């Protein structure tokens, strides 16, 4: 379990605000009163990711937030397929039907998955996730790609067949 695509891949020293190298990126802890902001260096720029505290917490402090992220209709995690994984020299990120591979040298490759079968294959081969209810995933995939196609057709009409928008970007 981590915190999105830039989850830590190594421990950080708590008593240092200097940049600290992890297997993937440099991170640092920036003190902010009695808390710390965890920042990651991305393209030579420091980006704040999240805040941590050393205050004692109880499980009940997390229950409402956990319920919201897992169950509420406005949660980004109930509306989208989000999967992330780190490997030795890269990070994988899947957002709905877009697979991104972020390499240690700073390059990124992107692939649009065009069929439910491709999605099942990527989940199995890249993320080691075996989908039990493939039909439900296919239905989600069809709804998502259908919305993308409607968006494509609306953009195409607005742009009067502009060369900027290519039909290959959407399965019709």
PDB file of C-alpha atoms in Angstrom:
ATOM      1  CA  UNK A   1       0.000   0.000   0.000  1.00  0.00           C
ATOM      2  CA  UNK A   2       1.347   3.391  -0.920  1.00  0.00           C
ATOM      3  CA  UNK A   3       0.383   6.930  -1.712  1.00  0.00           C
ATOM      4  CA  UNK A   4      -0.119   7.127  -5.444  1.00  0.00           C
ATOM      5  CA  UNK A   5       2.447   7.072  -8.200  1.00  0.00           C
ATOM      6  CA  UNK A   6       5.249   8.683  -6.185  1.00  0.00           C
ATOM      7  CA  UNK A   7       5.123   6.443  -3.163  1.00  0.00           C
ATOM      8  CA  UNK A   8       8.364   6.101  -1.211  1.00  0.00           C
ATOM      9  CA  UNK A   9      10.522   3.138  -2.192  1.00  0.00           C
ATOM     10  CA  UNK A  10      12.919   3.508   0.730  1.00  0.00           C
ATOM     11  CA  UNK A  11      12.991   4.888   4.270  1.00  0.00           C
ATOM     12  CA  UNK A  12      13.764   8.534   5.049  1.00  0.00           C
ATOM     13  CA  UNK A  13      15.689   9.917   8.000  1.00  0.00           C
ATOM     14  CA  UNK A  14      13.256  11.903  10.105  1.00  0.00           C
ATOM     15  CA  UNK A  15      15.846  14.262  11.559  1.00  0.00           C
ATOM     16  CA  UNK A  16      17.116  15.589   8.216  1.00  0.00           C
ATOM     17  CA  UNK A  17      15.663  18.159   5.853  1.00  0.00           C
ATOM     18  CA  UNK A  18      18.333  17.392   3.223  1.00  0.00           C
ATOM     19  CA  UNK A  19      17.512  15.571  -0.002  1.00  0.00           C
ATOM     20  CA  UNK A  20      17.539  11.811   0.520  1.00  0.00           C
ATOM     21  CA  UNK A  21      17.990   9.343  -2.325  1.00  0.00           C
ATOM     22  CA  UNK A  22      15.619   6.384  -2.535  1.00  0.00           C
ATOM     23  CA  UNK A  23      15.805   3.645  -5.183  1.00  0.00           C
ATOM     24  CA  UNK A  24      13.645   5.813  -7.494  1.00  0.00           C
ATOM     25  CA  UNK A  25      13.717   9.531  -6.634  1.00  0.00           C
ATOM     26  CA  UNK A  26      15.054  12.025  -4.171  1.00  0.00           C
ATOM     27  CA  UNK A  27      12.736  12.936  -1.314  1.00  0.00           C
ATOM     28  CA  UNK A  28      13.004  15.324   1.584  1.00  0.00           C
ATOM     29  CA  UNK A  29      11.103  16.129   4.745  1.00  0.00           C
ATOM     30  CA  UNK A  30      10.304  19.796   5.100  1.00  0.00           C
ATOM     31  CA  UNK A  31       9.429  20.754   8.696  1.00  0.00           C
ATOM     32  CA  UNK A  32       6.161  22.689   9.043  1.00  0.00           C
ATOM     33  CA  UNK A  33       5.450  23.591  12.674  1.00  0.00           C
ATOM     34  CA  UNK A  34       4.867  20.211  14.369  1.00  0.00           C
ATOM     35  CA  UNK A  35       4.398  18.285  11.114  1.00  0.00           C
ATOM     36  CA  UNK A  36       6.459  17.429   8.039  1.00  0.00           C
ATOM     37  CA  UNK A  37       5.743  17.857   4.358  1.00  0.00           C
ATOM     38  CA  UNK A  38       7.128  15.023   2.235  1.00  0.00           C
ATOM     39  CA  UNK A  39       8.416  16.373  -1.066  1.00  0.00           C
ATOM     40  CA  UNK A  40       9.745  14.553  -4.129  1.00  0.00           C
ATOM     41  CA  UNK A  41      12.175  15.927  -6.675  1.00  0.00           C
ATOM     42  CA  UNK A  42      10.567  15.669 -10.107  1.00  0.00           C
ATOM     43  CA  UNK A  43      12.376  17.115 -13.127  1.00  0.00           C
ATOM     44  CA  UNK A  44      14.725  19.128 -10.860  1.00  0.00           C
ATOM     45  CA  UNK A  45      11.750  20.695  -9.032  1.00  0.00           C
ATOM     46  CA  UNK A  46      10.525  19.876  -5.517  1.00  0.00           C
ATOM     47  CA  UNK A  47       6.833  18.870  -5.385  1.00  0.00           C
ATOM     48  CA  UNK A  48       4.894  18.521  -2.108  1.00  0.00           C
ATOM     49  CA  UNK A  49       3.184  15.142  -1.870  1.00  0.00           C
ATOM     50  CA  UNK A  50       1.604  14.850   1.552  1.00  0.00           C
ATOM     51  CA  UNK A  51       1.962  15.836   5.178  1.00  0.00           C
ATOM     52  CA  UNK A  52       2.814  13.572   8.091  1.00  0.00           C
ATOM     53  CA  UNK A  53       2.606  14.075  11.818  1.00  0.00           C
ATOM     54  CA  UNK A  54       4.210  12.395  14.797  1.00  0.00           C
ATOM     55  CA  UNK A  55       1.042  12.818  16.865  1.00  0.00           C
ATOM     56  CA  UNK A  56      -0.564   9.679  18.213  1.00  0.00           C
ATOM     57  CA  UNK A  57      -3.578   8.556  16.173  1.00  0.00           C
ATOM     58  CA  UNK A  58      -6.361   6.052  16.669  1.00  0.00           C
ATOM     59  CA  UNK A  59      -7.894   3.717  14.110  1.00  0.00           C
ATOM     60  CA  UNK A  60     -11.105   5.756  14.279  1.00  0.00           C
ATOM     61  CA  UNK A  61      -9.133   8.701  12.847  1.00  0.00           C
ATOM     62  CA  UNK A  62      -8.822   6.743   9.584  1.00  0.00           C
ATOM     63  CA  UNK A  63     -12.208   5.034   9.353  1.00  0.00           C
ATOM     64  CA  UNK A  64     -14.215   7.887   7.824  1.00  0.00           C
ATOM     65  CA  UNK A  65     -11.545   8.740   5.258  1.00  0.00           C
ATOM     66  CA  UNK A  66     -11.148   5.078   4.374  1.00  0.00           C
ATOM     67  CA  UNK A  67     -14.897   4.638   3.954  1.00  0.00           C
ATOM     68  CA  UNK A  68     -15.088   7.730   1.743  1.00  0.00           C
ATOM     69  CA  UNK A  69     -12.273   6.603  -0.566  1.00  0.00           C
ATOM     70  CA  UNK A  70     -13.691   3.082  -0.889  1.00  0.00           C
ATOM     71  CA  UNK A  71     -17.444   3.671  -1.020  1.00  0.00           C
ATOM     72  CA  UNK A  72     -18.549   7.248  -1.690  1.00  0.00           C
ATOM     73  CA  UNK A  73     -19.835   8.097  -5.173  1.00  0.00           C
ATOM     74  CA  UNK A  74     -17.654  11.235  -5.323  1.00  0.00           C
ATOM     75  CA  UNK A  75     -14.423   9.395  -4.550  1.00  0.00           C
ATOM     76  CA  UNK A  76     -11.952   9.242  -7.416  1.00  0.00           C
ATOM     77  CA  UNK A  77     -11.318   5.595  -6.515  1.00  0.00           C
ATOM     78  CA  UNK A  78     -14.917   4.490  -7.132  1.00  0.00           C
ATOM     79  CA  UNK A  79     -15.110   6.206 -10.542  1.00  0.00           C
ATOM     80  CA  UNK A  80     -11.752   5.279 -12.039  1.00  0.00           C
ATOM     81  CA  UNK A  81      -9.425   2.328 -12.274  1.00  0.00           C
ATOM     82  CA  UNK A  82      -6.173   3.331 -10.568  1.00  0.00           C
ATOM     83  CA  UNK A  83      -3.242   0.931 -10.180  1.00  0.00           C
ATOM     84  CA  UNK A  84       0.415   1.694  -9.432  1.00  0.00           C
ATOM     85  CA  UNK A  85       3.483  -0.477  -8.969  1.00  0.00           C
ATOM     86  CA  UNK A  86       7.198   0.098  -8.569  1.00  0.00           C
ATOM     87  CA  UNK A  87       9.857  -2.130 -10.059  1.00  0.00           C
ATOM     88  CA  UNK A  88      13.641  -1.974  -9.770  1.00  0.00           C
ATOM     89  CA  UNK A  89      14.198   0.723 -12.425  1.00  0.00           C
ATOM     90  CA  UNK A  90      10.697   1.978 -13.253  1.00  0.00           C
ATOM     91  CA  UNK A  91       7.227   2.794 -12.040  1.00  0.00           C
ATOM     92  CA  UNK A  92       4.030   1.549 -13.638  1.00  0.00           C
ATOM     93  CA  UNK A  93       0.791   3.524 -13.483  1.00  0.00           C
ATOM     94  CA  UNK A  94      -2.576   2.538 -14.899  1.00  0.00           C
ATOM     95  CA  UNK A  95      -5.355   5.108 -15.020  1.00  0.00           C
ATOM     96  CA  UNK A  96      -8.466   3.609 -16.578  1.00  0.00           C
ATOM     97  CA  UNK A  97      -7.132   2.445 -19.950  1.00  0.00           C
ATOM     98  CA  UNK A  98      -3.832   4.364 -20.053  1.00  0.00           C
ATOM     99  CA  UNK A  99      -0.710   2.512 -18.992  1.00  0.00           C
ATOM    100  CA  UNK A 100       2.318   4.692 -18.227  1.00  0.00           C
ATOM    101  CA  UNK A 101       5.816   3.394 -17.603  1.00  0.00           C
ATOM    102  CA  UNK A 102       8.112   5.915 -15.921  1.00  0.00           C
ATOM    103  CA  UNK A 103      11.751   4.874 -16.294  1.00  0.00           C
ATOM    104  CA  UNK A 104      14.604   5.783 -13.941  1.00  0.00           C
ATOM    105  CA  UNK A 105      16.297   7.810 -16.706  1.00  0.00           C
ATOM    106  CA  UNK A 106      13.313  10.211 -16.712  1.00  0.00           C
ATOM    107  CA  UNK A 107      11.628   8.946 -19.871  1.00  0.00           C
ATOM    108  CA  UNK A 108       7.997   7.868 -19.911  1.00  0.00           C
ATOM    109  CA  UNK A 109       6.201   5.508 -22.227  1.00  0.00           C
ATOM    110  CA  UNK A 110       2.424   5.525 -22.603  1.00  0.00           C
ATOM    111  CA  UNK A 111       0.063   2.959 -24.062  1.00  0.00           C
ATOM    112  CA  UNK A 112      -3.706   3.230 -24.547  1.00  0.00           C
ATOM    113  CA  UNK A 113      -5.441  -0.088 -23.965  1.00  0.00           C
ATOM    114  CA  UNK A 114      -8.201  -0.518 -26.515  1.00  0.00           C
ATOM    115  CA  UNK A 115      -9.891  -3.746 -25.390  1.00  0.00           C
ATOM    116  CA  UNK A 116     -10.994  -5.308 -22.155  1.00  0.00           C
ATOM    117  CA  UNK A 117      -8.779  -8.275 -22.948  1.00  0.00           C
ATOM    118  CA  UNK A 118      -5.720  -5.979 -23.107  1.00  0.00           C
ATOM    119  CA  UNK A 119      -6.682  -4.564 -19.728  1.00  0.00           C
ATOM    120  CA  UNK A 120      -6.969  -8.054 -18.206  1.00  0.00           C
ATOM    121  CA  UNK A 121      -3.572  -8.962 -19.681  1.00  0.00           C
ATOM    122  CA  UNK A 122      -1.852  -5.807 -18.331  1.00  0.00           C
ATOM    123  CA  UNK A 123      -3.376  -6.314 -14.888  1.00  0.00           C
ATOM    124  CA  UNK A 124      -2.080  -9.901 -14.858  1.00  0.00           C
ATOM    125  CA  UNK A 125       1.347  -9.462 -16.458  1.00  0.00           C
ATOM    126  CA  UNK A 126       2.400  -6.039 -15.182  1.00  0.00           C
ATOM    127  CA  UNK A 127       0.597  -5.742 -11.840  1.00  0.00           C
ATOM    128  CA  UNK A 128       0.202  -9.459 -10.989  1.00  0.00           C
ATOM    129  CA  UNK A 129      -3.534  -8.959 -10.440  1.00  0.00           C
ATOM    130  CA  UNK A 130      -5.841 -11.800 -11.397  1.00  0.00           C
ATOM    131  CA  UNK A 131      -9.367 -10.524 -12.063  1.00  0.00           C
ATOM    132  CA  UNK A 132     -12.052 -12.874 -10.763  1.00  0.00           C
ATOM    133  CA  UNK A 133     -15.058 -11.045 -12.226  1.00  0.00           C
ATOM    134  CA  UNK A 134     -13.833 -10.254 -15.720  1.00  0.00           C
ATOM    135  CA  UNK A 135     -17.344  -9.452 -16.966  1.00  0.00           C
ATOM    136  CA  UNK A 136     -17.682  -6.562 -14.481  1.00  0.00           C
ATOM    137  CA  UNK A 137     -14.312  -5.213 -15.574  1.00  0.00           C
ATOM    138  CA  UNK A 138     -15.321  -5.479 -19.238  1.00  0.00           C
ATOM    139  CA  UNK A 139     -18.518  -3.522 -18.469  1.00  0.00           C
ATOM    140  CA  UNK A 140     -16.511  -0.818 -16.712  1.00  0.00           C
ATOM    141  CA  UNK A 141     -14.093  -0.700 -19.630  1.00  0.00           C
ATOM    142  CA  UNK A 142     -16.926  -0.390 -22.165  1.00  0.00           C
ATOM    143  CA  UNK A 143     -18.551   2.458 -20.207  1.00  0.00           C
ATOM    144  CA  UNK A 144     -15.241   4.267 -19.905  1.00  0.00           C
ATOM    145  CA  UNK A 145     -14.289   3.895 -23.567  1.00  0.00           C
ATOM    146  CA  UNK A 146     -17.841   4.824 -24.621  1.00  0.00           C
ATOM    147  CA  UNK A 147     -17.539   8.110 -22.694  1.00  0.00           C
ATOM    148  CA  UNK A 148     -14.166   8.742 -24.327  1.00  0.00           C
ATOM    149  CA  UNK A 149     -15.661   8.121 -27.777  1.00  0.00           C
ATOM    150  CA  UNK A 150     -18.524  10.540 -27.147  1.00  0.00           C
ATOM    151  CA  UNK A 151     -15.972  13.102 -26.044  1.00  0.00           C
ATOM    152  CA  UNK A 152     -13.943  12.406 -29.176  1.00  0.00           C
ATOM    153  CA  UNK A 153     -16.947  12.911 -31.449  1.00  0.00           C
ATOM    154  CA  UNK A 154     -17.909  16.156 -29.682  1.00  0.00           C
ATOM    155  CA  UNK A 155     -14.356  17.496 -29.947  1.00  0.00           C
ATOM    156  CA  UNK A 156     -14.167  16.468 -33.572  1.00  0.00           C
ATOM    157  CA  UNK A 157     -17.370  18.347 -34.380  1.00  0.00           C
ATOM    158  CA  UNK A 158     -16.118  21.411 -32.528  1.00  0.00           C
ATOM    159  CA  UNK A 159     -12.792  21.359 -34.315  1.00  0.00           C
ATOM    160  CA  UNK A 160     -14.272  20.715 -37.786  1.00  0.00           C
ATOM    161  CA  UNK A 161     -12.118  17.654 -38.453  1.00  0.00           C
ATOM    162  CA  UNK A 162      -8.957  19.373 -37.265  1.00  0.00           C
ATOM    163  CA  UNK A 163      -5.733  17.426 -37.804  1.00  0.00           C
ATOM    164  CA  UNK A 164      -5.016  17.871 -34.077  1.00  0.00           C
ATOM    165  CA  UNK A 165      -7.502  15.144 -33.149  1.00  0.00           C
ATOM    166  CA  UNK A 166      -6.856  11.759 -34.662  1.00  0.00           C
ATOM    167  CA  UNK A 167      -9.549   9.120 -34.931  1.00  0.00           C
ATOM    168  CA  UNK A 168      -7.075   6.414 -33.913  1.00  0.00           C
ATOM    169  CA  UNK A 169      -7.095   7.837 -30.371  1.00  0.00           C
ATOM    170  CA  UNK A 170     -10.510   6.312 -29.805  1.00  0.00           C
ATOM    171  CA  UNK A 171     -12.062   3.008 -30.671  1.00  0.00           C
ATOM    172  CA  UNK A 172     -15.402   3.658 -32.369  1.00  0.00           C
TER     173      UNK A 172
END
